[in-house]
mmCIF file of C-alpha atoms and ligand atoms in Angstrom:
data_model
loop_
_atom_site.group_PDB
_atom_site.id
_atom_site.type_symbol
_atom_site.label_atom_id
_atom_site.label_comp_id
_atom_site.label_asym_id
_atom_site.label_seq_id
_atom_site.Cartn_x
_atom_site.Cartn_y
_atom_site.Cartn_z
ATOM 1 C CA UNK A 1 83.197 26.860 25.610
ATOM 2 C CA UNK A 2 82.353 27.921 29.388
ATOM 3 C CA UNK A 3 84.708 28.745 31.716
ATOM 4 C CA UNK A 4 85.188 26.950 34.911
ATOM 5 C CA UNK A 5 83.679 29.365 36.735
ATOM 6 C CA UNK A 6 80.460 29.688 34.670
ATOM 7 C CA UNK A 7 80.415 25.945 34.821
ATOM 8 C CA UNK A 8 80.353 26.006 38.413
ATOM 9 C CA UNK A 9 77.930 28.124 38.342
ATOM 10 C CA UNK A 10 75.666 26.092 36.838
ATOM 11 C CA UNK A 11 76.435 23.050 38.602
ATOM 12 C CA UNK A 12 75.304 24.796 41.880
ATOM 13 C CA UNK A 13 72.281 25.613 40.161
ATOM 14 C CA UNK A 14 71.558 22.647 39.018
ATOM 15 C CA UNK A 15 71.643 21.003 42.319
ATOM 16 C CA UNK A 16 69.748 23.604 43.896
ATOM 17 C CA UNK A 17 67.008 23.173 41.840
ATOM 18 C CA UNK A 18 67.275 19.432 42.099
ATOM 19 C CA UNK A 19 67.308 19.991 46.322
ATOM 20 C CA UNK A 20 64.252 22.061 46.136
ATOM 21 C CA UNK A 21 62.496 19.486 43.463
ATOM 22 C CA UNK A 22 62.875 16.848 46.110
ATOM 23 C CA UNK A 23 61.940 18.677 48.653
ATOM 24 C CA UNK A 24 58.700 19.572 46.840
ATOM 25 C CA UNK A 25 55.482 20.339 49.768
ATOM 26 C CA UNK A 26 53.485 18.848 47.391
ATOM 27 C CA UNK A 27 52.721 15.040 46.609
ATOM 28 C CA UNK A 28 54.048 13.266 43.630
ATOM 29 C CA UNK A 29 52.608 10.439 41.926
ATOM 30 C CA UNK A 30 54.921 8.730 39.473
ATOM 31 C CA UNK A 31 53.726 6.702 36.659
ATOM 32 C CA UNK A 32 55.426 4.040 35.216
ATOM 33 C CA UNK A 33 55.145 4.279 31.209
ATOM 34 C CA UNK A 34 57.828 1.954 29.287
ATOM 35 C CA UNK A 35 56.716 -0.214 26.802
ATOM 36 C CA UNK A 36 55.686 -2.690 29.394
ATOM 37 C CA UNK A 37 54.093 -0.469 31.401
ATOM 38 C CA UNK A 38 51.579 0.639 28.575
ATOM 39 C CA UNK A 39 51.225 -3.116 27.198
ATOM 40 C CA UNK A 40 49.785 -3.497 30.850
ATOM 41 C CA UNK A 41 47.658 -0.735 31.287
ATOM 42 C CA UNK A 42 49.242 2.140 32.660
ATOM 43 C CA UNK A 43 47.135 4.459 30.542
ATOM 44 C CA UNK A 44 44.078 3.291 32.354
ATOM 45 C CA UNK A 45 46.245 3.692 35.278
ATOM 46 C CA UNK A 46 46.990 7.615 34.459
ATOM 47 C CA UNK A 47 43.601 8.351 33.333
ATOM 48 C CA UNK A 48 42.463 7.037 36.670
ATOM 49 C CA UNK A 49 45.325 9.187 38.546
ATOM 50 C CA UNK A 50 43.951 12.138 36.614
ATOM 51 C CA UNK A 51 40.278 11.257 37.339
ATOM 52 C CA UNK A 52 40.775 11.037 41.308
ATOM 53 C CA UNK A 53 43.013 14.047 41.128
ATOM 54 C CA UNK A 54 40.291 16.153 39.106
ATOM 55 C CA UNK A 55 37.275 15.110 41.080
ATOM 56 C CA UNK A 56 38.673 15.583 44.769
ATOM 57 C CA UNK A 57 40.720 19.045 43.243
ATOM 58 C CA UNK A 58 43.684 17.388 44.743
ATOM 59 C CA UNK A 59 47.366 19.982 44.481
ATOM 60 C CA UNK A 60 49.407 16.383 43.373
ATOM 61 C CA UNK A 61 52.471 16.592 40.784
ATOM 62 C CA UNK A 62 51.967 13.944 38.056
ATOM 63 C CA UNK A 63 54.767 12.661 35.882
ATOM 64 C CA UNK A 64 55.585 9.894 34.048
ATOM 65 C CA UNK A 65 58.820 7.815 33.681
ATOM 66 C CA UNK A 66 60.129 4.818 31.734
ATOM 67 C CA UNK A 67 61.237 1.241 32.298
ATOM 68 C CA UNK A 68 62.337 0.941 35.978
ATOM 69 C CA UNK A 69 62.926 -2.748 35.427
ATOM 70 C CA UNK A 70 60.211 -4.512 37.295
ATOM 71 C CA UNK A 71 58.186 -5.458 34.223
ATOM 72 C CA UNK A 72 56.114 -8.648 35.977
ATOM 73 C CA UNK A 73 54.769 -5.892 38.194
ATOM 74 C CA UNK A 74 53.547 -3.349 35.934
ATOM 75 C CA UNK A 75 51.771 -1.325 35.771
ATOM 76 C CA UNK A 76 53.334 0.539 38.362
ATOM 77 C CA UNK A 77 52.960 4.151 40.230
ATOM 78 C CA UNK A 78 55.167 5.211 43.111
ATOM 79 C CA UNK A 79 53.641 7.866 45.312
ATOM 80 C CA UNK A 80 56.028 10.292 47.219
ATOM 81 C CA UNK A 81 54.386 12.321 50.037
ATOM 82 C CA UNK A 82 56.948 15.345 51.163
ATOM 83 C CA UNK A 83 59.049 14.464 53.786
ATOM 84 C CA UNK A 84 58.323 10.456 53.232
ATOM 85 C CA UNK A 85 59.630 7.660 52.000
ATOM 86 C CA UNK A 86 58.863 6.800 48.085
ATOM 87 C CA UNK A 87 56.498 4.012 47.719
ATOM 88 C CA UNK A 88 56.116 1.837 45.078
ATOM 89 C CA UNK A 89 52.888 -0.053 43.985
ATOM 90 C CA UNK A 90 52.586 -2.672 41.383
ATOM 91 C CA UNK A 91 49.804 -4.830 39.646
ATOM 92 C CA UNK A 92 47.581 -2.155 39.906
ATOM 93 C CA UNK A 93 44.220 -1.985 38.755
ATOM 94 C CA UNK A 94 41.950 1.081 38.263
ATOM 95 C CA UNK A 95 40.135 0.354 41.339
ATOM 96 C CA UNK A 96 43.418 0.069 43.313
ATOM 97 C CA UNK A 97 44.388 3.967 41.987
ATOM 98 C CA UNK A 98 41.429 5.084 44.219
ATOM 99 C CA UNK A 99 42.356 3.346 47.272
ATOM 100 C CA UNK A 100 45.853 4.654 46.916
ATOM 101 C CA UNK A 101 44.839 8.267 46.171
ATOM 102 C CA UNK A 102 42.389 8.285 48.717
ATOM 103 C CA UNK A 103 44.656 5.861 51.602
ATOM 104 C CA UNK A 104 48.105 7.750 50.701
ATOM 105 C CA UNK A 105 48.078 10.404 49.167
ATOM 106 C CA UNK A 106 44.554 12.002 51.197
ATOM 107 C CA UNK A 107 44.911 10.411 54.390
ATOM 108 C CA UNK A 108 48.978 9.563 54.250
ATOM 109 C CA UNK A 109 48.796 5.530 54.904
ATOM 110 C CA UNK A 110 50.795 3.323 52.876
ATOM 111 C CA UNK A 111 48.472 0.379 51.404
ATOM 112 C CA UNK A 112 50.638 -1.997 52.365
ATOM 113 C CA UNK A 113 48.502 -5.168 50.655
ATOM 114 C CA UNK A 114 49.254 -3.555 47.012
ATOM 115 C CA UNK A 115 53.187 -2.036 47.957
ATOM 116 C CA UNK A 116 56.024 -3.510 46.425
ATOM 117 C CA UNK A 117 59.073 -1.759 47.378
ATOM 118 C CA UNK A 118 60.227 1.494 49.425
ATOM 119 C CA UNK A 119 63.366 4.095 48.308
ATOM 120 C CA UNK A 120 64.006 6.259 51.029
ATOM 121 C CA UNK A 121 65.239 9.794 48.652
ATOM 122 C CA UNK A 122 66.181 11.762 51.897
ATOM 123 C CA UNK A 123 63.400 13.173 52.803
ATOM 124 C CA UNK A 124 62.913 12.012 56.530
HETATM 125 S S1 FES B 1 59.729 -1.691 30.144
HETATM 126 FE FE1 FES B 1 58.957 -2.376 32.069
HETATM 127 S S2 FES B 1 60.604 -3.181 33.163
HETATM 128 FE FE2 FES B 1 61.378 -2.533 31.263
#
């Protein structure tokens, strides 16, 4: 058992690492990948994330998650650009993971035809 102080300890650690995880320089793409997700393509979505990242040598993060409840949408990839709010897209195709790499994540413009929702995570 820890003591309260080591416990502390590791709580401040914990959000410090969270803090400077958020407050990453570099973009993120998020993929979603619950059952849904994958039933509606989201592999061909990730392979095409990994394809535009690859061929344009882009420094992006790249992770996955699960269900985030918005099934009739999938499949679904949020992009979060440092210091910006996190934008979600849904109903994507292949094609669509070009425009967004190349729109948002390159030149920093939301697509706004193909977004579906905003979460502002503090970083303005
Ligand atoms: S698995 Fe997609 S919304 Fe639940």
């Amino acid at each position: 058992m820890k003591s309260l102080e080591e416990l502390r300890e590791l709580r401040s650690k914990v959000q410090k690492d969270l803090e400077m995880r958020s407050n990453s320089e570099r973009p993120k793409i998020i993929i979603g990948m619950g059952t849904c997700g994958i039933a509606a393509g989201a592999r061909k979505i990730l392979k095409a994330v990994m394809k535009e990242i690859d061929k344009r040598g882009l420094d992006v993060i790249v992770t996955q998650t699960g269900c985030i409840g918005m099934c009739e949408k999938e499949p679904l990839l949020d992009v979060k650009m440092p210091g910006k709010d996190r934008v979600t897209y849904g109903n994507l195709t292949p094609a669509d993971v070009k425009m967004i790499i190349v729109e948002h994540v390159i030149n920093g413009n939301v697509v706004e035809d193909l977004a579906i929702a905003r979460f502002d995570e503090g970083g303005n």
